[in-house]
PDB file of C-alpha atoms in Angstrom:
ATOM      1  CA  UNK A 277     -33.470  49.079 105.816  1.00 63.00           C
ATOM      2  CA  UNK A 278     -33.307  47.053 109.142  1.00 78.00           C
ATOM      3  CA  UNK A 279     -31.187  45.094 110.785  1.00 80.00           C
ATOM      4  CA  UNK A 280     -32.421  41.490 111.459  1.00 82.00           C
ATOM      5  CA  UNK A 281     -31.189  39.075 114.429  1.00 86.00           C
ATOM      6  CA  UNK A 282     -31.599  35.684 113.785  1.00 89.00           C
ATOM      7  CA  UNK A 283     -30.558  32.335 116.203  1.00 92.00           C
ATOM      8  CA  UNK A 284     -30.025  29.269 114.435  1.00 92.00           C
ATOM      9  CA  UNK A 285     -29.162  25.763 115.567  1.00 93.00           C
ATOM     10  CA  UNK A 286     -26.523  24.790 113.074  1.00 92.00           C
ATOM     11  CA  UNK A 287     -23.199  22.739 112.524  1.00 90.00           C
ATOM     12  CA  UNK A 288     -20.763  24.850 112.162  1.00 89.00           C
ATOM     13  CA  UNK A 289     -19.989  23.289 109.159  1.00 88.00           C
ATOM     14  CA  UNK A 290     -23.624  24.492 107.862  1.00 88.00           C
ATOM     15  CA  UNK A 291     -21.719  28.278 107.664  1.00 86.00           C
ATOM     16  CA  UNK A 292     -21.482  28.792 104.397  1.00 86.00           C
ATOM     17  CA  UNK A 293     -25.111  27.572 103.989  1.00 86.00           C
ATOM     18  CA  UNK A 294     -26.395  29.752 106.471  1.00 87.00           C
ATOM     19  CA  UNK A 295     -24.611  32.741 104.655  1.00 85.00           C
ATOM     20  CA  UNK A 296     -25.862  32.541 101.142  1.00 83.00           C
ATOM     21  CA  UNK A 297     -29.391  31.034 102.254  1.00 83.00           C
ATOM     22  CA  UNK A 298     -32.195  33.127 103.851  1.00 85.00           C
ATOM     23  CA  UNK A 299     -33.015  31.011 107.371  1.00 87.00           C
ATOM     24  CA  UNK A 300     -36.700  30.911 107.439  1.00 82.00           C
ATOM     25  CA  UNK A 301     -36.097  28.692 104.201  1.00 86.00           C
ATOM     26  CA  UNK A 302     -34.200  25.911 105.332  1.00 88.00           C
ATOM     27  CA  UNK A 303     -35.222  23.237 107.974  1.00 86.00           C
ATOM     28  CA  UNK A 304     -33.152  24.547 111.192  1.00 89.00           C
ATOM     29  CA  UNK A 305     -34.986  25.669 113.927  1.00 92.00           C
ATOM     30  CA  UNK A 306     -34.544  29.207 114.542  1.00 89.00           C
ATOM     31  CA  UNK A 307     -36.128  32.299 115.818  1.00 89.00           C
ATOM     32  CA  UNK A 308     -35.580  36.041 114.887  1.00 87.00           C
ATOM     33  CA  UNK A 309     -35.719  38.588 116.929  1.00 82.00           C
ATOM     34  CA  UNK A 310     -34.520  42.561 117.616  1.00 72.00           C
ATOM     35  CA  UNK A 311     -30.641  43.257 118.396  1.00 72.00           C
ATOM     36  CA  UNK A 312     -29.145  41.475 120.869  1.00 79.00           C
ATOM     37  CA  UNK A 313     -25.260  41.914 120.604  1.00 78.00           C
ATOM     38  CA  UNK A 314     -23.025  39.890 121.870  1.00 84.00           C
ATOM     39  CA  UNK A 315     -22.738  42.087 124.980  1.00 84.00           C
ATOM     40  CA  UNK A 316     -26.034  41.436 125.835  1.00 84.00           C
ATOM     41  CA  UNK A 317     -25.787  37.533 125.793  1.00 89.00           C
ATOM     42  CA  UNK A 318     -22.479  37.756 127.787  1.00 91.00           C
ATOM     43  CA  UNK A 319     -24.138  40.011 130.238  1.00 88.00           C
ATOM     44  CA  UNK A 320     -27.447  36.771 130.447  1.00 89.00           C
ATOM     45  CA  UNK A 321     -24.330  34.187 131.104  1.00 93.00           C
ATOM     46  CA  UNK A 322     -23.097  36.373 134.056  1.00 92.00           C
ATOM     47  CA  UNK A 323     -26.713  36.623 135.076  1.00 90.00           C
ATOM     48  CA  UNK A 324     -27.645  32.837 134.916  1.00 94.00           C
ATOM     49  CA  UNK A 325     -24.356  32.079 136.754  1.00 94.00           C
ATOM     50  CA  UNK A 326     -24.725  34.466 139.360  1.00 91.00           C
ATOM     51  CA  UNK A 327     -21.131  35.768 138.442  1.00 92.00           C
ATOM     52  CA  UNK A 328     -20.125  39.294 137.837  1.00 91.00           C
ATOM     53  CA  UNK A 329     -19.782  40.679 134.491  1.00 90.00           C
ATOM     54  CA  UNK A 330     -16.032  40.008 132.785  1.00 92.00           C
ATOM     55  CA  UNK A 331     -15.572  41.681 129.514  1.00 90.00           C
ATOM     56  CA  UNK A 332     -12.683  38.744 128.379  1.00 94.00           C
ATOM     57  CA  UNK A 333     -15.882  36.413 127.981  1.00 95.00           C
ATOM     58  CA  UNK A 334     -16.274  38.432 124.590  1.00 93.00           C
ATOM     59  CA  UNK A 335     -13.541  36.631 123.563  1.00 94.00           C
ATOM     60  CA  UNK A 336     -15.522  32.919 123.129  1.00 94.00           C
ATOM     61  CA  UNK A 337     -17.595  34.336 120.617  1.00 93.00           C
ATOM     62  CA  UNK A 338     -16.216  33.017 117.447  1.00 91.00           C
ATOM     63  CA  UNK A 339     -17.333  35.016 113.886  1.00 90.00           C
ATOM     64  CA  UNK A 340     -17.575  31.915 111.518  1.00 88.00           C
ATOM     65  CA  UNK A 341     -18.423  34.978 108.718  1.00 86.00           C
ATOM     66  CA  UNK A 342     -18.554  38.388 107.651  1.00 84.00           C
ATOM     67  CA  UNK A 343     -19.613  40.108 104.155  1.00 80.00           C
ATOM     68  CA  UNK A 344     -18.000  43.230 103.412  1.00 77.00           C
ATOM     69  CA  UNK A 345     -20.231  43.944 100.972  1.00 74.00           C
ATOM     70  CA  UNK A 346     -23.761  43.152 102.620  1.00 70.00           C
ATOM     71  CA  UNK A 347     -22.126  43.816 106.509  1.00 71.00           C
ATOM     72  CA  UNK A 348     -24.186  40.364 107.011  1.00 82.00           C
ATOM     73  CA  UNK A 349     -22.212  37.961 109.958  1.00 84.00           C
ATOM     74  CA  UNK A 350     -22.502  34.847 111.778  1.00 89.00           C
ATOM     75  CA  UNK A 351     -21.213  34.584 115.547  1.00 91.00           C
ATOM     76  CA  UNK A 352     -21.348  31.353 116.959  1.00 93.00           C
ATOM     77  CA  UNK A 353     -22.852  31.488 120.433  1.00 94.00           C
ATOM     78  CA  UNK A 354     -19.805  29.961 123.497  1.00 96.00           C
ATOM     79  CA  UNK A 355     -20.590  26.633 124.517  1.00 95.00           C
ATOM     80  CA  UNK A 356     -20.692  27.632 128.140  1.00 96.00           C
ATOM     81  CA  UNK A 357     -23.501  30.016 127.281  1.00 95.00           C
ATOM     82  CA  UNK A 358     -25.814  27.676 125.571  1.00 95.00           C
ATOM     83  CA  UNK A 359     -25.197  25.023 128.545  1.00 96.00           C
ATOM     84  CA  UNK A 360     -26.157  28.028 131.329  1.00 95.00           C
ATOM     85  CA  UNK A 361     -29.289  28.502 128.681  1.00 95.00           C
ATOM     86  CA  UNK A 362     -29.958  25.307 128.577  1.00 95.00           C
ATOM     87  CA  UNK A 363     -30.236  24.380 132.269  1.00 94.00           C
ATOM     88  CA  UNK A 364     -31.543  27.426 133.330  1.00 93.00           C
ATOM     89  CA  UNK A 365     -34.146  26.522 136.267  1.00 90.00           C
ATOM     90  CA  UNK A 366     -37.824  28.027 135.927  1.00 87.00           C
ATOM     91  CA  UNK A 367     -37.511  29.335 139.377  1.00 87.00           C
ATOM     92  CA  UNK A 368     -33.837  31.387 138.330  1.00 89.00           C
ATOM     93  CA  UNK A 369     -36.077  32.787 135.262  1.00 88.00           C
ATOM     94  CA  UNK A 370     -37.746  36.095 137.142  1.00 86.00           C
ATOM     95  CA  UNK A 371     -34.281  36.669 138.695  1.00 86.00           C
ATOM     96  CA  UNK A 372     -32.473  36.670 135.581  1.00 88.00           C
ATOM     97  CA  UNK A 373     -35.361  38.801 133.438  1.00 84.00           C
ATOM     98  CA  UNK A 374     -35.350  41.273 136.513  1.00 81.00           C
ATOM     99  CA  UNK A 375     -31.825  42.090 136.219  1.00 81.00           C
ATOM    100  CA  UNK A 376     -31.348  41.829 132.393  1.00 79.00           C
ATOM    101  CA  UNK A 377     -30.999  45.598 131.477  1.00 67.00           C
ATOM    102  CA  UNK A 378     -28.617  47.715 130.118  1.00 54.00           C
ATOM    103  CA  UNK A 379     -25.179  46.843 129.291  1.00 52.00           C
ATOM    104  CA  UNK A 380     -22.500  48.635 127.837  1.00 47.00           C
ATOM    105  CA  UNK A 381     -24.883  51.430 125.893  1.00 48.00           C
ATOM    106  CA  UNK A 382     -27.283  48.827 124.793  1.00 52.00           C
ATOM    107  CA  UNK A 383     -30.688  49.102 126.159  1.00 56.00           C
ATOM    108  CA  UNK A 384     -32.762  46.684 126.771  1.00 63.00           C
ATOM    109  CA  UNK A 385     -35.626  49.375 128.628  1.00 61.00           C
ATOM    110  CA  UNK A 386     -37.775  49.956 125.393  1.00 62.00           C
ATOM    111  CA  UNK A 387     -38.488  46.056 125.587  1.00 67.00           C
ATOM    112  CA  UNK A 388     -41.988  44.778 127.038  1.00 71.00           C
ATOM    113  CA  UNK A 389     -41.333  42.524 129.937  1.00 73.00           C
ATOM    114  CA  UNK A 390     -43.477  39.476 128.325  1.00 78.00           C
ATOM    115  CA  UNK A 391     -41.059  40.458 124.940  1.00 81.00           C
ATOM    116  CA  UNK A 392     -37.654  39.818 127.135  1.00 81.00           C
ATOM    117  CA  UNK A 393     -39.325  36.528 128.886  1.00 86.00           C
ATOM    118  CA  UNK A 394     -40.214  35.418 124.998  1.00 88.00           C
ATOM    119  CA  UNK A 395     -36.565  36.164 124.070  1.00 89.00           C
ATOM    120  CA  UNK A 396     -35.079  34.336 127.062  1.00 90.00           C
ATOM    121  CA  UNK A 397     -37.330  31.454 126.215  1.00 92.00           C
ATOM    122  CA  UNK A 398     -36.999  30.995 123.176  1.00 93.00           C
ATOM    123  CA  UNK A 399     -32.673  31.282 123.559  1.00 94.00           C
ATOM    124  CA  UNK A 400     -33.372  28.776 126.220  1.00 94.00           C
ATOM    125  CA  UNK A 401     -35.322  26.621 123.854  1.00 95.00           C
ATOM    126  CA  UNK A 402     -32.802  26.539 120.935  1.00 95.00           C
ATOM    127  CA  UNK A 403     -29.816  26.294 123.372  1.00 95.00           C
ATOM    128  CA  UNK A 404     -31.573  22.735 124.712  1.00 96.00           C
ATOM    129  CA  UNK A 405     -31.423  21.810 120.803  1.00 95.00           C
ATOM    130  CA  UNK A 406     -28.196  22.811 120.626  1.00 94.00           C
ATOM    131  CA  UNK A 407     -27.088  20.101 123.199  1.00 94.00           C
ATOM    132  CA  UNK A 408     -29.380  17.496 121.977  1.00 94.00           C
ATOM    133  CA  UNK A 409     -28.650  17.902 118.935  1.00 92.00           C
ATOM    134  CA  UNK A 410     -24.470  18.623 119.330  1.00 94.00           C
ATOM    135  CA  UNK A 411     -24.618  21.876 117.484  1.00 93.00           C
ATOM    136  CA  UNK A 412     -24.084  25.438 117.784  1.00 94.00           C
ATOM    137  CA  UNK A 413     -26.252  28.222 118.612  1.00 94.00           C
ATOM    138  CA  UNK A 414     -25.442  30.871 115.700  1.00 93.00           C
ATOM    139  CA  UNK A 415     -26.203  34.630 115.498  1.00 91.00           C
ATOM    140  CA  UNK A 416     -27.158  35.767 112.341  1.00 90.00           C
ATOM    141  CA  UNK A 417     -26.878  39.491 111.477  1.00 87.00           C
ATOM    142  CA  UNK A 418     -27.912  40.982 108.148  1.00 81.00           C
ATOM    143  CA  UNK A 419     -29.587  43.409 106.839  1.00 78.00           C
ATOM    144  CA  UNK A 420     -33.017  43.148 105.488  1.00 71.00           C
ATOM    145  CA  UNK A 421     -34.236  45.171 102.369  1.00 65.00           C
ATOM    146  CA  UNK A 422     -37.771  47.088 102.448  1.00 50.00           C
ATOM    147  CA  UNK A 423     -39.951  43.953 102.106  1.00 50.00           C
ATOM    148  CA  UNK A 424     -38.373  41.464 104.748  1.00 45.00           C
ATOM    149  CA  UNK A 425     -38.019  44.510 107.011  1.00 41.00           C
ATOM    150  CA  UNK A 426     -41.779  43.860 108.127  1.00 42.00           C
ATOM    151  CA  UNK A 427     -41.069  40.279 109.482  1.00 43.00           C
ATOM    152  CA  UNK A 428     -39.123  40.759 112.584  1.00 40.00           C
ATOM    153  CA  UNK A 429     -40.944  38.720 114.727  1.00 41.00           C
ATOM    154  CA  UNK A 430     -40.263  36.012 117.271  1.00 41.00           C
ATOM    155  CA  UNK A 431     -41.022  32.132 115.656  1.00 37.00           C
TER     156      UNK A 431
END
């Protein structure tokens, strides 16, 4: 078993949807990618911003759903963070990827630096959909049997 991340661009309406339905098999853009908890994407607002790291920003993460039986979720992303994603300046890009690291027991050190600049990108990509579009930026967490455990990629 493994543990899949996925990022989807979503209504928040679209939550039971998105919980029952496997993403790569509806029309939302999305990308999937290792564990990044919601620590982690605090810790890249802080970084964008230029601010130092406040735990109470945990608090704007909103779980929209949670399985007891599968331990699958969906956190919606804060609107503040997918506006900082959004306008995030190429030039602000090696700053923020230089001091992206650990936070909070997580590591982020096992991850190729071309991985976390694919990661960023892409977060940066679906958070400009996200305000185009008027949705949400959604985390979704499940667990993925033997054969989906293979495709853990980036899209």
């Amino acid at each position: 078993m493994k543990v899949v991340y996925e990022f989807v661009v979503a209504d928040r309406a679209d939550t039971q949807l998105l919980a029952q339905s496997q993403v790569d098999r509806l029309s939302l853009p999305y990308f999937r990618c290792f564990g990044l908890d919601p620590v982690n994407l605090a810790t890249l607002y802080f970084l964008i911003n230029n601010k130092p790291y406040c735990d109470t920003y945990l608090q704007q993460f909103a779980v929209l759903h949670y399985d007891d039986k599968t331990c699958g979720y969906l956190v919606e992303m804060p609107q503040s963070l997918c506006d900082s994603l959004a306008s995030l300046a190429s030039q602000q890009l090696a700053r923020v990827l230089e001091n992206w690291r650990e936070k909070e027991g997580f590591s982020l050190s096992h991850w190729h630096d071309s991985f976390k600049r694919n990661v960023l990108l892409n977060l940066v990509e679906l958070s400009k959909e996200c305000r185009d579009r008027r949705q949400s930026l959604i985390l979704k967490v499940r667990i993925a049997q033997h054969g989906n455990a293979a495709q853990i990629t980036l899209h």
